[in-house]
Coordinates of C-alpha atoms in Angstrom, one line a residue:
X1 CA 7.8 19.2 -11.9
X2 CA 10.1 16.4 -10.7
X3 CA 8.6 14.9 -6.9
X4 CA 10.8 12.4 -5.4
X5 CA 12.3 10.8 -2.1
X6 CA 15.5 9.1 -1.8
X7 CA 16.5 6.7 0.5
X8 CA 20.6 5.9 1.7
X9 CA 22.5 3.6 3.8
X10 CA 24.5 4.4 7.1
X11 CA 26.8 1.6 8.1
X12 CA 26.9 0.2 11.7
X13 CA 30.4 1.7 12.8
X14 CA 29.1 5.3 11.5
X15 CA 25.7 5.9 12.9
X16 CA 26.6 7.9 16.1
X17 CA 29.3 10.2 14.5
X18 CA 27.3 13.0 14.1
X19 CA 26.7 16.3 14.6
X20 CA 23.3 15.8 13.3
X21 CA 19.7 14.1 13.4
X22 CA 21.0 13.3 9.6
X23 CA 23.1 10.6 10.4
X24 CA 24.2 9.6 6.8
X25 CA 26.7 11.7 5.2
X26 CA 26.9 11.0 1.5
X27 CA 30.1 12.4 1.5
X28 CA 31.5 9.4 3.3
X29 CA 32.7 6.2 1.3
X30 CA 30.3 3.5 3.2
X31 CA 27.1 5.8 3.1
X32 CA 25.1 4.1 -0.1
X33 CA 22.5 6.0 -2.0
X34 CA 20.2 2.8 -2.1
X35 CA 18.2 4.7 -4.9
X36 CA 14.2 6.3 -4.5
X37 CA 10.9 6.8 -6.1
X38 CA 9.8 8.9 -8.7
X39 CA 7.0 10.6 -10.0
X40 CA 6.4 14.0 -12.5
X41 CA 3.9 16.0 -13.9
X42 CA 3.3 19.6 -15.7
X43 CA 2.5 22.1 -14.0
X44 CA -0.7 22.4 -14.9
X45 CA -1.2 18.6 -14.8
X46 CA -3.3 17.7 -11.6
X47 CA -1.8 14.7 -9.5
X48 CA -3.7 11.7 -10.4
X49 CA -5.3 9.4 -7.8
X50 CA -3.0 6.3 -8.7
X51 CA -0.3 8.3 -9.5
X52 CA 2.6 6.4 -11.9
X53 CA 5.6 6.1 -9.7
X54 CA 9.2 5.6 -10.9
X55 CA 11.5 3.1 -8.6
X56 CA 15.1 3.3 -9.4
X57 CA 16.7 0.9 -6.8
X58 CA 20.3 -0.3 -6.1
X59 CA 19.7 -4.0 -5.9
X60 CA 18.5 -3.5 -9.7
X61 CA 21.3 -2.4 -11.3
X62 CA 24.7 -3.4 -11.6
X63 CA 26.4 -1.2 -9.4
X64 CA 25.7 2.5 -7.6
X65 CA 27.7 4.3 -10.2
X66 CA 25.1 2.4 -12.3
X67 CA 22.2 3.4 -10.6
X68 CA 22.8 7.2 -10.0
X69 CA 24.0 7.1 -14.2
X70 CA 19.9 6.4 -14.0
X71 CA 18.8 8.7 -11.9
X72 CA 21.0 11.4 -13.2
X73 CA 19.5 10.4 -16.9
X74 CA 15.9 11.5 -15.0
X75 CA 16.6 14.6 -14.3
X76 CA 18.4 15.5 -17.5
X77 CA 15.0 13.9 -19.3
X78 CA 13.0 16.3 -16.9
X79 CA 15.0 19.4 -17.4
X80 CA 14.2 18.9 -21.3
X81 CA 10.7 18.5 -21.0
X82 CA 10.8 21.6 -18.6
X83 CA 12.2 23.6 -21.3
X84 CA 9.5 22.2 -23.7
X85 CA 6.7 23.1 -21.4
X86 CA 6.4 26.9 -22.3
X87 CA 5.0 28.0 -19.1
X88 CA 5.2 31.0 -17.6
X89 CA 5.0 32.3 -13.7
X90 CA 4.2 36.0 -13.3
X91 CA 4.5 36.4 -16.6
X92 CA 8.5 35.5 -17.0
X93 CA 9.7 31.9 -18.5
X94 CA 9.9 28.7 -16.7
X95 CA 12.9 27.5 -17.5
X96 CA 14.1 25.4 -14.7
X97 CA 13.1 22.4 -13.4
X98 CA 11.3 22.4 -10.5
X99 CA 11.8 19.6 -7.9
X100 CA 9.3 19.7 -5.0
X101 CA 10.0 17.2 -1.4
X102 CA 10.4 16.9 1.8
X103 CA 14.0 17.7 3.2
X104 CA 15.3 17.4 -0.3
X105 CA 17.7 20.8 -0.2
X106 CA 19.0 19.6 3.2
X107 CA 19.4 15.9 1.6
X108 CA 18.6 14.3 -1.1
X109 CA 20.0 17.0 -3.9
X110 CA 23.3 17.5 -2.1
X111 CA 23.4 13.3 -1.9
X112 CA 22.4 12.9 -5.5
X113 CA 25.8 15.3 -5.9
X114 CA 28.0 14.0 -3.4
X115 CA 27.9 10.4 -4.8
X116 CA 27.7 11.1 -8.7
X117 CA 30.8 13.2 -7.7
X118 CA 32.1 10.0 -5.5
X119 CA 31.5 7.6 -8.3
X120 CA 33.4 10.3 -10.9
X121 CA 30.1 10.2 -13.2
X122 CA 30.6 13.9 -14.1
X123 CA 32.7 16.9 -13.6
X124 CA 31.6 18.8 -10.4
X125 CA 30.5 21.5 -12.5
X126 CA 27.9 19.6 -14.7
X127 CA 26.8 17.7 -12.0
X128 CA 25.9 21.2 -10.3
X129 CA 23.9 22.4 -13.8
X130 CA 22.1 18.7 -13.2
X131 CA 21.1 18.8 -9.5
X132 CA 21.6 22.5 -7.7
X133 CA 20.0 24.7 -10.9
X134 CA 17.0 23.5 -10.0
X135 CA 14.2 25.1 -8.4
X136 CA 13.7 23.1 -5.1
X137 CA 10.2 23.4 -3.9
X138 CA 11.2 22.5 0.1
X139 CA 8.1 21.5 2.3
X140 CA 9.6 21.8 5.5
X141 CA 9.9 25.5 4.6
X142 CA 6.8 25.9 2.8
X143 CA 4.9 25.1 5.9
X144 CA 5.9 27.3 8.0
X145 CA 2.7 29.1 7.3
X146 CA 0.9 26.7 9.3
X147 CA 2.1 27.0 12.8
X148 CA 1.4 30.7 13.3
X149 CA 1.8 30.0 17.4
X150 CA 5.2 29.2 16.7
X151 CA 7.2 32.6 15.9
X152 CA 10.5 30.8 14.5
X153 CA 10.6 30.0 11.2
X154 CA 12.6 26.6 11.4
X155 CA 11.9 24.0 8.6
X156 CA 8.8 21.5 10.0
X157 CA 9.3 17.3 9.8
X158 CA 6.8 15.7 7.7
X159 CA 5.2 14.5 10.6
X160 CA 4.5 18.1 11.4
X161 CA 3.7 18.7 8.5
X162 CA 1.1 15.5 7.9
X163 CA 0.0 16.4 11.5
X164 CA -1.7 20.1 10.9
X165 CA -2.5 19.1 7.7
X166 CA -5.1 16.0 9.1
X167 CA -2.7 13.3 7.3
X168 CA -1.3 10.2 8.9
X169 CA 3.1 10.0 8.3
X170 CA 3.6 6.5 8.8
X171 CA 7.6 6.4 7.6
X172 CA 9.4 6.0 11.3
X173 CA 13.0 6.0 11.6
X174 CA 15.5 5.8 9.0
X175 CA 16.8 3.0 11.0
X176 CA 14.8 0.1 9.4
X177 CA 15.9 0.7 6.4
X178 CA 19.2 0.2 7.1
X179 CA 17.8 -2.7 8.4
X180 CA 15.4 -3.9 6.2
X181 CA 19.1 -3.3 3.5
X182 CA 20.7 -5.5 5.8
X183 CA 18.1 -8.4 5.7
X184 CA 17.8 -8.2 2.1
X185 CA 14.3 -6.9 2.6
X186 CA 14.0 -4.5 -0.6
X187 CA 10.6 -4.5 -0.5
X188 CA 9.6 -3.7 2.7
X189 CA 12.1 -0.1 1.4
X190 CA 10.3 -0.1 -1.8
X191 CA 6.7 -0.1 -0.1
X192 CA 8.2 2.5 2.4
X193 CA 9.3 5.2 0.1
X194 CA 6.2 5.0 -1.9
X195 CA 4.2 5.7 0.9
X196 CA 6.3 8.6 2.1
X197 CA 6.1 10.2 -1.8
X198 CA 2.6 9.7 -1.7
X199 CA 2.4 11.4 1.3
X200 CA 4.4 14.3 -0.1
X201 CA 2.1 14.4 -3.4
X202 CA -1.0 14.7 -0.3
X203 CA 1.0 17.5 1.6
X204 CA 1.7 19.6 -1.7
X205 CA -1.9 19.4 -2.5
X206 CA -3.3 20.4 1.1
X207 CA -0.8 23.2 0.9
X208 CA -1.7 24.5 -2.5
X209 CA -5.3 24.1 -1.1
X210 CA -4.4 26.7 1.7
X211 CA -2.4 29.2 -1.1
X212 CA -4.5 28.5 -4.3
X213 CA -8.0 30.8 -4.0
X214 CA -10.9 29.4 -6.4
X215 CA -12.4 32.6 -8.5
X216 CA -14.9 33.2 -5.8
X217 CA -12.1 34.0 -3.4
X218 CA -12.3 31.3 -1.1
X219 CA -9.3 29.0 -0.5
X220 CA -10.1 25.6 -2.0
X221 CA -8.6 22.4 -0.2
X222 CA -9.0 21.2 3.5

């Protein structure tokens, strides 16, 4: 299982043109992938208390074609050990990788796309056997489960999400990082995004808590 987050950049004279609360569109020439945090495990693997997070980060590399050449290398490395894994769910084969974040089907997969695609890293059809084959585990869906008084089923923010589940969401608006890019501050995006994967690694847990019944038949987790 691949976790991971993903930060971009929206410049100044496009951050109202929206139809959206995403504001950055990928698909747009200024709109940077500034690059993310990683972190995997098997499936059976538990998620460790420190656990050993992966930053791939613009300002490190040469270029962006550069760094999503990186990132795009990840998930091909992550797809093999998949394969190599052996597992299987409900007695079929695992055989795809399975990504697991928050908003990463409305975001951070079709990004990863849009700007291997803008950079010409790939032909639109492997990029699509890289990024859209695989099995998205989406947490604003998975949630839904939690907010019975709520008959919609709309996809839940992570402070929602952190909220019912007794955790504390402390990543704000995407704004300061656009600002913190502007001011040269890569750490303070660094620190940021590893806070807000950790705090994805605590909601899958709590979640699985709530799913996952211990042989005695009671749910284990908060």
């Amino acid at each position: 299982m691949l976790f991971f987050d993903l930060e971009a950049y929206a410049p100044p004279d496009d951050r109202t043109a929206s139809r959206s609360s995403l504001v950055v569109n990928p698909a747009r020439p200024g709109h940077l992938l500034l690059g993310g945090c990683f972190f995997s495990k098997r499936f059976v693997d538990p998620i460790p208390e420190a656990p050993p997070f992966q930053g791939l980060w613009l300002w490190n590399f040469a270029s962006e074609a550069a760094l999503l050449s990186a990132i795009k290398a990840r998930f091909e490395e992550e797809w093999r050990l998949q394969r190599e894994e052996n597992v299987r769910i409900l007695g079929k084969p695992a055989v795809d990788l399975v990504v697991c974040g928050a908003g990463i089907s409305k975001f951070d997969l079709p990004a990863l796309y849009c700007r291997c695609l803008f950079n010409e890293l790939a032909s639109p059809a492997e990029l699509f056997e890289v990024f859209f084959k695989a099995r998205p585990i989406e947490l604003a869906n998975e949630a839904s489960f939690l907010f019975p008084e709520e008959p919609v089923l709309y996809p839940k923010t992570t402070r929602e999400m952190a909220g019912r589940l007794g955790l504390r969401e402390r990543k704000g608006s995407s704004k300061s990082v656009w600002e913190s890019y502007e001011g040269r501050d890569y750490a303070a995006i660094e620190q940021r995004t590893e806070q807000e994967l950790r705090l994805v690694l605590d909601i899958y847990q709590r979640l699985q808590g709530r799913i996952v019944r211990s042989p005695a038949g009671r749910g284990e987790g908060p």
